[in-house]
C-alpha cells in the first residue's frame, strides 16, 4: 500500500521555490501546485478573485488571505488522490492555520536565502507567459536573448519583478513569514515537519532536499506497508 505524501515549500520571492519545485515534481512524481500560478491564471481569466489580486500584485503586496484560501483550498480538495507539493502557500499565519485544518502535511521546506541574492536574481528574471517557463539572464539564460527557447516568442519581465514592487515584496515577506515558521515549530500537529535550507545557490540546496524527501517518502511508505 502506498501512502500519499504532502509537502509545502516556503521562501521569499526569488528564493528558488519554483525552480526547486520543478525538480521535486520531476524526481518524486508529486503534483506541483503553485499559488503564484493559480493567481496568475485567475488574473488572465479575469475572474473576480483575479481582478482583485492584480491590484495587490502590482503594488508588490500579498493577495489577502480570504482570496488566497478561496482560490487554493478547493484545488486541494480536487487532489485527494494525489501526492502533492504546494509552492508559495502558506505565506501568512492565517493561511498556515487554514491549511492545517484542511490537511496533514509530511514536510514543510523553508528556503532561507540572503536578501542581496534575492534582489540580484529577480532583477534578471524573465518569463514566457503562455507556458510559465522562467529564465534568468545569468543562471539559465534563453538561447536567444529575449526569446523563449521552445516557441521563439518574446519573454517579459513580470510587473512584480520590477525594482519598485520588488523591494516592497521582500520587505513584506519578512514581516509575515516569521509567525508561519513559528507555527510549524510550535503547533502540535505540525511538530517536526519543518526543514530550513540556507545557501546562495539552488544547486547546493537541491541535493539536501532530494535526500530529505527520499528518506521521508520511503519511511512513510514502509510505515504504511507495516500498518496494512
Ligand atoms: P509567486 O509566483 O509565488 P514569489 O514572489 O513568491 O512568486 P517567485 O518570485 O516566483 O516567488 P521563487 O519561485 O521563489 O520566486 O523563485 P524561482 O522563480 O524559482 O527563482 C527566481 C529566479 O532566480 C529565477 O529566474 C530562477 O531561474 C533564478 N534562480 C533560481 N535559483 C538560482 C540560483 O541558484 N542562482 C541564480 N543565479 N539564479 C537562480 O507569487 C506571485 C505573487 O502572487 C501573490 C503575491 O502577490 C506574490 O508576490 N501570491 C500570494 N499572496 C498571498 N498569499 C499567497 N499564498 C500567495 N501566493 C502568491
PDB file of C-alpha atoms and ligand atoms in Angstrom:
ATOM      1  CA  UNK A   1       0.000   0.000   0.000  1.00  0.00           C
ATOM      2  CA  UNK A   2       1.433   3.413  -0.809  1.00  0.00           C
ATOM      3  CA  UNK A   3       0.519   6.446   1.288  1.00  0.00           C
ATOM      4  CA  UNK A   4       0.085   9.906  -0.173  1.00  0.00           C
ATOM      5  CA  UNK A   5       2.785  12.464   0.522  1.00  0.00           C
ATOM      6  CA  UNK A   6       2.045  16.156   1.128  1.00  0.00           C
ATOM      7  CA  UNK A   7       4.630  18.911   1.334  1.00  0.00           C
ATOM      8  CA  UNK A   8       4.842  22.688   1.204  1.00  0.00           C
ATOM      9  CA  UNK A   9       7.763  24.832   0.092  1.00  0.00           C
ATOM     10  CA  UNK A  10       8.114  28.327   1.535  1.00  0.00           C
ATOM     11  CA  UNK A  11      10.600  31.110   0.983  1.00  0.00           C
ATOM     12  CA  UNK A  12      10.832  34.743  -0.081  1.00  0.00           C
ATOM     13  CA  UNK A  13      10.320  35.884  -3.672  1.00  0.00           C
ATOM     14  CA  UNK A  14      13.237  34.630  -5.746  1.00  0.00           C
ATOM     15  CA  UNK A  15      14.346  32.028  -3.205  1.00  0.00           C
ATOM     16  CA  UNK A  16      14.018  29.262  -5.790  1.00  0.00           C
ATOM     17  CA  UNK A  17      10.659  27.763  -4.768  1.00  0.00           C
ATOM     18  CA  UNK A  18       9.550  27.373  -8.366  1.00  0.00           C
ATOM     19  CA  UNK A  19      12.913  26.046  -9.563  1.00  0.00           C
ATOM     20  CA  UNK A  20      13.180  23.507  -6.728  1.00  0.00           C
ATOM     21  CA  UNK A  21       9.500  22.543  -7.026  1.00  0.00           C
ATOM     22  CA  UNK A  22      10.041  21.608 -10.676  1.00  0.00           C
ATOM     23  CA  UNK A  23      12.943  19.380  -9.662  1.00  0.00           C
ATOM     24  CA  UNK A  24      10.909  17.771  -6.861  1.00  0.00           C
ATOM     25  CA  UNK A  25       7.931  17.166  -9.152  1.00  0.00           C
ATOM     26  CA  UNK A  26      10.209  15.631 -11.767  1.00  0.00           C
ATOM     27  CA  UNK A  27      12.249  13.468  -9.342  1.00  0.00           C
ATOM     28  CA  UNK A  28       9.495  12.308  -6.997  1.00  0.00           C
ATOM     29  CA  UNK A  29       6.358  12.471  -9.145  1.00  0.00           C
ATOM     30  CA  UNK A  30       4.491  14.890  -6.863  1.00  0.00           C
ATOM     31  CA  UNK A  31       1.917  17.252  -8.364  1.00  0.00           C
ATOM     32  CA  UNK A  32       3.354  20.775  -8.286  1.00  0.00           C
ATOM     33  CA  UNK A  33       0.700  23.249  -7.138  1.00  0.00           C
ATOM     34  CA  UNK A  34       1.913  26.845  -7.330  1.00  0.00           C
ATOM     35  CA  UNK A  35      -0.087  29.544  -5.578  1.00  0.00           C
ATOM     36  CA  UNK A  36       1.506  32.170  -7.836  1.00  0.00           C
ATOM     37  CA  UNK A  37       0.391  30.252 -10.936  1.00  0.00           C
ATOM     38  CA  UNK A  38      -3.162  29.978  -9.558  1.00  0.00           C
ATOM     39  CA  UNK A  39      -3.198  33.734  -9.021  1.00  0.00           C
ATOM     40  CA  UNK A  40      -1.825  34.439 -12.499  1.00  0.00           C
ATOM     41  CA  UNK A  41      -4.345  32.046 -14.110  1.00  0.00           C
ATOM     42  CA  UNK A  42      -7.145  33.926 -12.371  1.00  0.00           C
ATOM     43  CA  UNK A  43      -5.745  37.271 -13.465  1.00  0.00           C
ATOM     44  CA  UNK A  44      -5.526  36.062 -17.065  1.00  0.00           C
ATOM     45  CA  UNK A  45      -9.092  34.699 -16.908  1.00  0.00           C
ATOM     46  CA  UNK A  46     -10.263  37.992 -15.324  1.00  0.00           C
ATOM     47  CA  UNK A  47     -12.144  36.151 -12.567  1.00  0.00           C
ATOM     48  CA  UNK A  48     -13.436  38.234  -9.658  1.00  0.00           C
ATOM     49  CA  UNK A  49     -10.558  36.968  -7.484  1.00  0.00           C
ATOM     50  CA  UNK A  50      -8.074  37.602 -10.293  1.00  0.00           C
ATOM     51  CA  UNK A  51      -9.146  41.201 -10.824  1.00  0.00           C
ATOM     52  CA  UNK A  52      -8.815  41.840  -7.083  1.00  0.00           C
ATOM     53  CA  UNK A  53      -5.470  40.002  -6.845  1.00  0.00           C
ATOM     54  CA  UNK A  54      -3.984  42.079  -9.662  1.00  0.00           C
ATOM     55  CA  UNK A  55      -4.354  45.306  -7.691  1.00  0.00           C
ATOM     56  CA  UNK A  56      -2.200  43.835  -4.882  1.00  0.00           C
ATOM     57  CA  UNK A  57       0.420  42.161  -7.089  1.00  0.00           C
ATOM     58  CA  UNK A  58       1.010  45.405  -8.993  1.00  0.00           C
ATOM     59  CA  UNK A  59       1.994  47.038  -5.708  1.00  0.00           C
ATOM     60  CA  UNK A  60       4.203  44.083  -4.722  1.00  0.00           C
ATOM     61  CA  UNK A  61       1.811  43.087  -1.941  1.00  0.00           C
ATOM     62  CA  UNK A  62       0.399  39.752  -0.877  1.00  0.00           C
ATOM     63  CA  UNK A  63      -3.090  38.895  -2.031  1.00  0.00           C
ATOM     64  CA  UNK A  64      -5.470  38.958   1.001  1.00  0.00           C
ATOM     65  CA  UNK A  65      -5.854  35.687   2.905  1.00  0.00           C
ATOM     66  CA  UNK A  66      -9.560  35.236   2.195  1.00  0.00           C
ATOM     67  CA  UNK A  67      -8.936  35.484  -1.557  1.00  0.00           C
ATOM     68  CA  UNK A  68      -5.987  33.062  -1.436  1.00  0.00           C
ATOM     69  CA  UNK A  69      -7.746  30.446   0.664  1.00  0.00           C
ATOM     70  CA  UNK A  70     -10.797  30.661  -1.598  1.00  0.00           C
ATOM     71  CA  UNK A  71      -8.541  30.001  -4.610  1.00  0.00           C
ATOM     72  CA  UNK A  72      -6.333  27.322  -3.055  1.00  0.00           C
ATOM     73  CA  UNK A  73      -8.379  25.120  -0.767  1.00  0.00           C
ATOM     74  CA  UNK A  74     -10.871  23.932  -3.425  1.00  0.00           C
ATOM     75  CA  UNK A  75      -7.873  22.965  -5.617  1.00  0.00           C
ATOM     76  CA  UNK A  76      -6.529  20.830  -2.790  1.00  0.00           C
ATOM     77  CA  UNK A  77      -9.908  19.140  -2.384  1.00  0.00           C
ATOM     78  CA  UNK A  78      -9.597  18.032  -6.024  1.00  0.00           C
ATOM     79  CA  UNK A  79      -6.228  16.431  -5.221  1.00  0.00           C
ATOM     80  CA  UNK A  80      -7.272  13.884  -2.605  1.00  0.00           C
ATOM     81  CA  UNK A  81      -5.906  11.005  -4.711  1.00  0.00           C
ATOM     82  CA  UNK A  82      -2.513  12.560  -5.371  1.00  0.00           C
ATOM     83  CA  UNK A  83       0.715  13.296  -3.595  1.00  0.00           C
ATOM     84  CA  UNK A  84       1.449  16.994  -3.952  1.00  0.00           C
ATOM     85  CA  UNK A  85       3.870  19.806  -3.283  1.00  0.00           C
ATOM     86  CA  UNK A  86       2.336  23.199  -2.564  1.00  0.00           C
ATOM     87  CA  UNK A  87       4.615  26.045  -3.655  1.00  0.00           C
ATOM     88  CA  UNK A  88       4.081  29.507  -2.175  1.00  0.00           C
ATOM     89  CA  UNK A  89       1.278  28.700   0.243  1.00  0.00           C
ATOM     90  CA  UNK A  90       1.055  29.297   3.179  1.00  0.00           C
ATOM     91  CA  UNK A  91       2.552  32.787   3.253  1.00  0.00           C
ATOM     92  CA  UNK A  92       0.788  34.048   6.399  1.00  0.00           C
ATOM     93  CA  UNK A  93      -0.235  32.644   9.755  1.00  0.00           C
ATOM     94  CA  UNK A  94      -3.921  32.669   8.744  1.00  0.00           C
ATOM     95  CA  UNK A  95      -3.071  30.612   5.639  1.00  0.00           C
ATOM     96  CA  UNK A  96      -0.979  28.158   7.692  1.00  0.00           C
ATOM     97  CA  UNK A  97      -3.886  27.686  10.082  1.00  0.00           C
ATOM     98  CA  UNK A  98      -6.368  27.176   7.234  1.00  0.00           C
ATOM     99  CA  UNK A  99      -4.095  24.607   5.584  1.00  0.00           C
ATOM    100  CA  UNK A 100      -3.534  22.844   8.888  1.00  0.00           C
ATOM    101  CA  UNK A 101      -7.288  22.442   9.304  1.00  0.00           C
ATOM    102  CA  UNK A 102      -7.688  21.176   5.749  1.00  0.00           C
ATOM    103  CA  UNK A 103      -4.950  18.505   5.623  1.00  0.00           C
ATOM    104  CA  UNK A 104      -1.967  16.814   7.258  1.00  0.00           C
ATOM    105  CA  UNK A 105       1.470  17.745   5.929  1.00  0.00           C
ATOM    106  CA  UNK A 106       4.502  15.475   5.921  1.00  0.00           C
ATOM    107  CA  UNK A 107       7.184  18.085   5.252  1.00  0.00           C
ATOM    108  CA  UNK A 108       7.463  21.897   5.230  1.00  0.00           C
ATOM    109  CA  UNK A 109      10.554  23.100   3.334  1.00  0.00           C
ATOM    110  CA  UNK A 110      11.732  26.597   4.238  1.00  0.00           C
ATOM    111  CA  UNK A 111      14.265  28.353   1.982  1.00  0.00           C
ATOM    112  CA  UNK A 112      16.446  30.911   3.716  1.00  0.00           C
ATOM    113  CA  UNK A 113      18.320  32.961   1.092  1.00  0.00           C
ATOM    114  CA  UNK A 114      20.252  36.236   1.668  1.00  0.00           C
ATOM    115  CA  UNK A 115      18.465  39.445   0.633  1.00  0.00           C
ATOM    116  CA  UNK A 116      21.167  40.590  -1.808  1.00  0.00           C
ATOM    117  CA  UNK A 117      20.990  37.236  -3.615  1.00  0.00           C
ATOM    118  CA  UNK A 118      17.211  37.574  -3.956  1.00  0.00           C
ATOM    119  CA  UNK A 119      17.393  41.077  -5.426  1.00  0.00           C
ATOM    120  CA  UNK A 120      20.095  40.053  -7.878  1.00  0.00           C
ATOM    121  CA  UNK A 121      18.108  37.032  -9.094  1.00  0.00           C
ATOM    122  CA  UNK A 122      14.756  38.728  -9.543  1.00  0.00           C
ATOM    123  CA  UNK A 123      16.096  41.713 -11.418  1.00  0.00           C
ATOM    124  CA  UNK A 124      17.332  39.243 -14.041  1.00  0.00           C
ATOM    125  CA  UNK A 125      14.228  37.059 -14.247  1.00  0.00           C
ATOM    126  CA  UNK A 126      12.196  36.932 -17.453  1.00  0.00           C
ATOM    127  CA  UNK A 127       9.274  34.650 -18.217  1.00  0.00           C
ATOM    128  CA  UNK A 128       7.361  33.248 -21.167  1.00  0.00           C
ATOM    129  CA  UNK A 129       3.754  33.910 -20.074  1.00  0.00           C
ATOM    130  CA  UNK A 130       1.903  31.307 -22.193  1.00  0.00           C
ATOM    131  CA  UNK A 131       3.985  28.382 -20.840  1.00  0.00           C
ATOM    132  CA  UNK A 132       5.210  29.774 -17.499  1.00  0.00           C
ATOM    133  CA  UNK A 133       8.843  28.963 -18.464  1.00  0.00           C
ATOM    134  CA  UNK A 134      11.196  31.012 -16.281  1.00  0.00           C
ATOM    135  CA  UNK A 135      14.632  32.271 -17.341  1.00  0.00           C
ATOM    136  CA  UNK A 136      17.342  34.065 -15.502  1.00  0.00           C
ATOM    137  CA  UNK A 137      19.711  36.093 -17.640  1.00  0.00           C
ATOM    138  CA  UNK A 138      22.680  34.744 -15.599  1.00  0.00           C
ATOM    139  CA  UNK A 139      21.610  31.358 -14.109  1.00  0.00           C
ATOM    140  CA  UNK A 140      19.624  29.874 -17.029  1.00  0.00           C
ATOM    141  CA  UNK A 141      19.507  32.348 -19.947  1.00  0.00           C
ATOM    142  CA  UNK A 142      17.452  31.640 -23.075  1.00  0.00           C
ATOM    143  CA  UNK A 143      19.406  30.516 -26.172  1.00  0.00           C
ATOM    144  CA  UNK A 144      18.433  33.762 -27.924  1.00  0.00           C
ATOM    145  CA  UNK A 145      18.202  36.887 -25.790  1.00  0.00           C
ATOM    146  CA  UNK A 146      14.606  37.937 -25.084  1.00  0.00           C
ATOM    147  CA  UNK A 147      13.065  34.860 -26.815  1.00  0.00           C
ATOM    148  CA  UNK A 148      11.530  31.662 -25.447  1.00  0.00           C
ATOM    149  CA  UNK A 149      13.669  28.590 -26.283  1.00  0.00           C
ATOM    150  CA  UNK A 150      10.777  26.447 -27.490  1.00  0.00           C
ATOM    151  CA  UNK A 151       8.470  28.863 -29.299  1.00  0.00           C
ATOM    152  CA  UNK A 152      10.760  31.813 -30.059  1.00  0.00           C
ATOM    153  CA  UNK A 153       8.055  34.102 -28.622  1.00  0.00           C
ATOM    154  CA  UNK A 154       9.051  37.200 -26.632  1.00  0.00           C
ATOM    155  CA  UNK A 155       9.884  36.986 -22.926  1.00  0.00           C
ATOM    156  CA  UNK A 156       8.568  39.575 -20.487  1.00  0.00           C
ATOM    157  CA  UNK A 157       9.510  40.827 -17.045  1.00  0.00           C
ATOM    158  CA  UNK A 158       6.616  40.394 -14.573  1.00  0.00           C
ATOM    159  CA  UNK A 159       5.272  43.592 -13.064  1.00  0.00           C
ATOM    160  CA  UNK A 160       6.152  42.449  -9.544  1.00  0.00           C
ATOM    161  CA  UNK A 161       9.822  41.820 -10.527  1.00  0.00           C
ATOM    162  CA  UNK A 162      10.318  45.481 -11.443  1.00  0.00           C
ATOM    163  CA  UNK A 163      12.511  47.283  -8.893  1.00  0.00           C
ATOM    164  CA  UNK A 164       9.803  49.312  -7.024  1.00  0.00           C
ATOM    165  CA  UNK A 165       7.486  46.332  -6.487  1.00  0.00           C
ATOM    166  CA  UNK A 166      10.418  44.038  -5.706  1.00  0.00           C
ATOM    167  CA  UNK A 167      11.695  45.917  -2.658  1.00  0.00           C
ATOM    168  CA  UNK A 168       8.156  46.090  -1.222  1.00  0.00           C
ATOM    169  CA  UNK A 169       7.671  42.339  -1.769  1.00  0.00           C
ATOM    170  CA  UNK A 170      10.889  41.391   0.009  1.00  0.00           C
ATOM    171  CA  UNK A 171      10.208  43.695   2.955  1.00  0.00           C
ATOM    172  CA  UNK A 172       6.661  42.472   3.377  1.00  0.00           C
ATOM    173  CA  UNK A 173       7.702  38.822   3.178  1.00  0.00           C
ATOM    174  CA  UNK A 174       9.966  39.152   6.205  1.00  0.00           C
ATOM    175  CA  UNK A 175       7.149  40.578   8.348  1.00  0.00           C
ATOM    176  CA  UNK A 176       4.676  37.814   7.630  1.00  0.00           C
ATOM    177  CA  UNK A 177       6.987  34.792   7.383  1.00  0.00           C
ATOM    178  CA  UNK A 178       8.143  34.584  10.988  1.00  0.00           C
ATOM    179  CA  UNK A 179       4.753  33.664  12.508  1.00  0.00           C
ATOM    180  CA  UNK A 180       4.397  30.948   9.857  1.00  0.00           C
ATOM    181  CA  UNK A 181       7.781  29.443  10.751  1.00  0.00           C
ATOM    182  CA  UNK A 182       6.900  29.647  14.453  1.00  0.00           C
ATOM    183  CA  UNK A 183       3.581  27.950  13.717  1.00  0.00           C
ATOM    184  CA  UNK A 184       5.339  24.967  12.156  1.00  0.00           C
ATOM    185  CA  UNK A 185       7.797  24.812  15.054  1.00  0.00           C
ATOM    186  CA  UNK A 186       5.187  25.003  17.783  1.00  0.00           C
ATOM    187  CA  UNK A 187       1.861  23.574  16.638  1.00  0.00           C
ATOM    188  CA  UNK A 188       1.458  20.043  17.989  1.00  0.00           C
ATOM    189  CA  UNK A 189       0.086  18.578  14.744  1.00  0.00           C
ATOM    190  CA  UNK A 190       2.930  20.093  12.689  1.00  0.00           C
ATOM    191  CA  UNK A 191       5.829  19.439  15.046  1.00  0.00           C
ATOM    192  CA  UNK A 192       8.955  18.009  13.409  1.00  0.00           C
ATOM    193  CA  UNK A 193       7.919  18.690   9.796  1.00  0.00           C
ATOM    194  CA  UNK A 194       9.854  21.945   9.261  1.00  0.00           C
ATOM    195  CA  UNK A 195      13.256  21.824   7.492  1.00  0.00           C
ATOM    196  CA  UNK A 196      15.182  25.011   6.723  1.00  0.00           C
ATOM    197  CA  UNK A 197      17.813  25.206   3.968  1.00  0.00           C
ATOM    198  CA  UNK A 198      20.192  28.170   3.797  1.00  0.00           C
ATOM    199  CA  UNK A 199      22.529  28.935   0.902  1.00  0.00           C
ATOM    200  CA  UNK A 200      23.033  31.318  -2.009  1.00  0.00           C
ATOM    201  CA  UNK A 201      22.846  28.596  -4.682  1.00  0.00           C
ATOM    202  CA  UNK A 202      19.918  26.357  -5.594  1.00  0.00           C
ATOM    203  CA  UNK A 203      22.300  23.726  -6.933  1.00  0.00           C
ATOM    204  CA  UNK A 204      23.867  23.371  -3.472  1.00  0.00           C
ATOM    205  CA  UNK A 205      20.489  23.216  -1.674  1.00  0.00           C
ATOM    206  CA  UNK A 206      18.922  20.728  -4.052  1.00  0.00           C
ATOM    207  CA  UNK A 207      20.937  17.576  -3.080  1.00  0.00           C
ATOM    208  CA  UNK A 208      19.987  18.111   0.588  1.00  0.00           C
ATOM    209  CA  UNK A 209      16.296  18.487  -0.242  1.00  0.00           C
ATOM    210  CA  UNK A 210      16.430  15.476  -2.504  1.00  0.00           C
ATOM    211  CA  UNK A 211      17.990  13.347   0.263  1.00  0.00           C
ATOM    212  CA  UNK A 212      15.416  14.567   2.791  1.00  0.00           C
ATOM    213  CA  UNK A 213      12.480  13.720   0.529  1.00  0.00           C
ATOM    214  CA  UNK A 214      13.888  10.308  -0.445  1.00  0.00           C
ATOM    215  CA  UNK A 215      14.196   9.429   3.238  1.00  0.00           C
ATOM    216  CA  UNK A 216      10.778  10.809   4.219  1.00  0.00           C
ATOM    217  CA  UNK A 217       8.909   9.220   1.338  1.00  0.00           C
ATOM    218  CA  UNK A 218      10.442   5.793   1.880  1.00  0.00           C
ATOM    219  CA  UNK A 219       9.797   5.980   5.648  1.00  0.00           C
ATOM    220  CA  UNK A 220       6.153   6.900   5.089  1.00  0.00           C
ATOM    221  CA  UNK A 221       5.684   4.123   2.568  1.00  0.00           C
ATOM    222  CA  UNK A 222       7.309   1.467   4.734  1.00  0.00           C
ATOM    223  CA  UNK A 223       5.196   2.608   7.737  1.00  0.00           C
ATOM    224  CA  UNK A 224       2.105   2.255   5.533  1.00  0.00           C
ATOM    225  CA  UNK A 225       3.201  -1.250   4.456  1.00  0.00           C
ATOM    226  CA  UNK A 226       3.682  -2.295   8.116  1.00  0.00           C
ATOM    227  CA  UNK A 227       0.257  -0.923   9.042  1.00  0.00           C
ATOM    228  CA  UNK A 228      -1.549  -2.756   6.240  1.00  0.00           C
TER     229      UNK A 228
HETATM  230  P1  LIG B   1       4.786  33.640  -6.724  1.00  0.00           P
HETATM  231  O1  LIG B   1       4.725  33.332  -8.156  1.00  0.00           O
HETATM  232  O2  LIG B   1       4.677  32.535  -5.731  1.00  0.00           O
HETATM  233  P2  LIG B   1       7.076  34.626  -5.351  1.00  0.00           P
HETATM  234  O3  LIG B   1       7.268  36.073  -5.345  1.00  0.00           O
HETATM  235  O4  LIG B   1       6.884  34.014  -4.064  1.00  0.00           O
HETATM  236  O5  LIG B   1       6.054  34.491  -6.529  1.00  0.00           O
HETATM  237  P3  LIG B   1       8.916  33.847  -7.105  1.00  0.00           P
HETATM  238  O6  LIG B   1       9.215  35.295  -7.353  1.00  0.00           O
HETATM  239  O7  LIG B   1       8.227  33.114  -8.221  1.00  0.00           O
HETATM  240  O8  LIG B   1       8.195  33.730  -5.810  1.00  0.00           O
HETATM  241  P4  LIG B   1      10.575  31.638  -6.442  1.00  0.00           P
HETATM  242  O9  LIG B   1       9.554  30.714  -7.029  1.00  0.00           O
HETATM  243  O10 LIG B   1      10.908  31.506  -5.012  1.00  0.00           O
HETATM  244  O11 LIG B   1      10.268  33.142  -6.759  1.00  0.00           O
HETATM  245  O12 LIG B   1      11.929  31.517  -7.226  1.00  0.00           O
HETATM  246  P5  LIG B   1      12.218  30.999  -8.726  1.00  0.00           P
HETATM  247  O13 LIG B   1      11.241  31.583  -9.674  1.00  0.00           O
HETATM  248  O14 LIG B   1      12.461  29.538  -8.704  1.00  0.00           O
HETATM  249  O15 LIG B   1      13.648  31.690  -8.908  1.00  0.00           O
HETATM  250  C1  LIG B   1      13.732  33.093  -9.034  1.00  0.00           C
HETATM  251  C2  LIG B   1      14.743  33.404 -10.155  1.00  0.00           C
HETATM  252  O16 LIG B   1      16.053  33.015  -9.698  1.00  0.00           O
HETATM  253  C3  LIG B   1      14.501  32.614 -11.449  1.00  0.00           C
HETATM  254  O17 LIG B   1      14.861  33.447 -12.529  1.00  0.00           O
HETATM  255  C4  LIG B   1      15.465  31.420 -11.347  1.00  0.00           C
HETATM  256  O18 LIG B   1      15.858  30.925 -12.621  1.00  0.00           O
HETATM  257  C5  LIG B   1      16.628  32.056 -10.580  1.00  0.00           C
HETATM  258  N1  LIG B   1      17.399  31.139  -9.744  1.00  0.00           N
HETATM  259  C6  LIG B   1      16.965  30.083  -9.005  1.00  0.00           C
HETATM  260  N2  LIG B   1      17.986  29.511  -8.351  1.00  0.00           N
HETATM  261  C7  LIG B   1      19.101  30.233  -8.659  1.00  0.00           C
HETATM  262  C8  LIG B   1      20.476  30.151  -8.282  1.00  0.00           C
HETATM  263  O19 LIG B   1      20.909  29.279  -7.530  1.00  0.00           O
HETATM  264  N3  LIG B   1      21.303  31.102  -8.795  1.00  0.00           N
HETATM  265  C9  LIG B   1      20.859  32.080  -9.643  1.00  0.00           C
HETATM  266  N4  LIG B   1      21.737  32.992 -10.107  1.00  0.00           N
HETATM  267  N5  LIG B   1      19.573  32.197 -10.025  1.00  0.00           N
HETATM  268  C10 LIG B   1      18.707  31.287  -9.541  1.00  0.00           C
HETATM  269  O20 LIG B   1       3.651  34.692  -6.329  1.00  0.00           O
HETATM  270  C11 LIG B   1       3.471  35.873  -7.102  1.00  0.00           C
HETATM  271  C12 LIG B   1       2.596  36.821  -6.329  1.00  0.00           C
HETATM  272  O21 LIG B   1       1.319  36.203  -6.130  1.00  0.00           O
HETATM  273  C13 LIG B   1       0.800  36.518  -4.841  1.00  0.00           C
HETATM  274  C14 LIG B   1       1.785  37.513  -4.227  1.00  0.00           C
HETATM  275  O22 LIG B   1       1.394  38.808  -4.549  1.00  0.00           O
HETATM  276  C15 LIG B   1       3.094  37.139  -4.915  1.00  0.00           C
HETATM  277  O23 LIG B   1       4.018  38.187  -4.894  1.00  0.00           O
HETATM  278  N6  LIG B   1       0.730  35.311  -4.018  1.00  0.00           N
HETATM  279  C16 LIG B   1       0.223  35.275  -2.784  1.00  0.00           C
HETATM  280  N7  LIG B   1      -0.306  36.228  -1.997  1.00  0.00           N
HETATM  281  C17 LIG B   1      -0.737  35.852  -0.775  1.00  0.00           C
HETATM  282  N8  LIG B   1      -0.635  34.608  -0.305  1.00  0.00           N
HETATM  283  C18 LIG B   1      -0.105  33.611  -1.057  1.00  0.00           C
HETATM  284  N9  LIG B   1      -0.007  32.356  -0.572  1.00  0.00           N
HETATM  285  C19 LIG B   1       0.349  33.932  -2.357  1.00  0.00           C
HETATM  286  N10 LIG B   1       0.922  33.207  -3.344  1.00  0.00           N
HETATM  287  C20 LIG B   1       1.154  34.062  -4.351  1.00  0.00           C
END
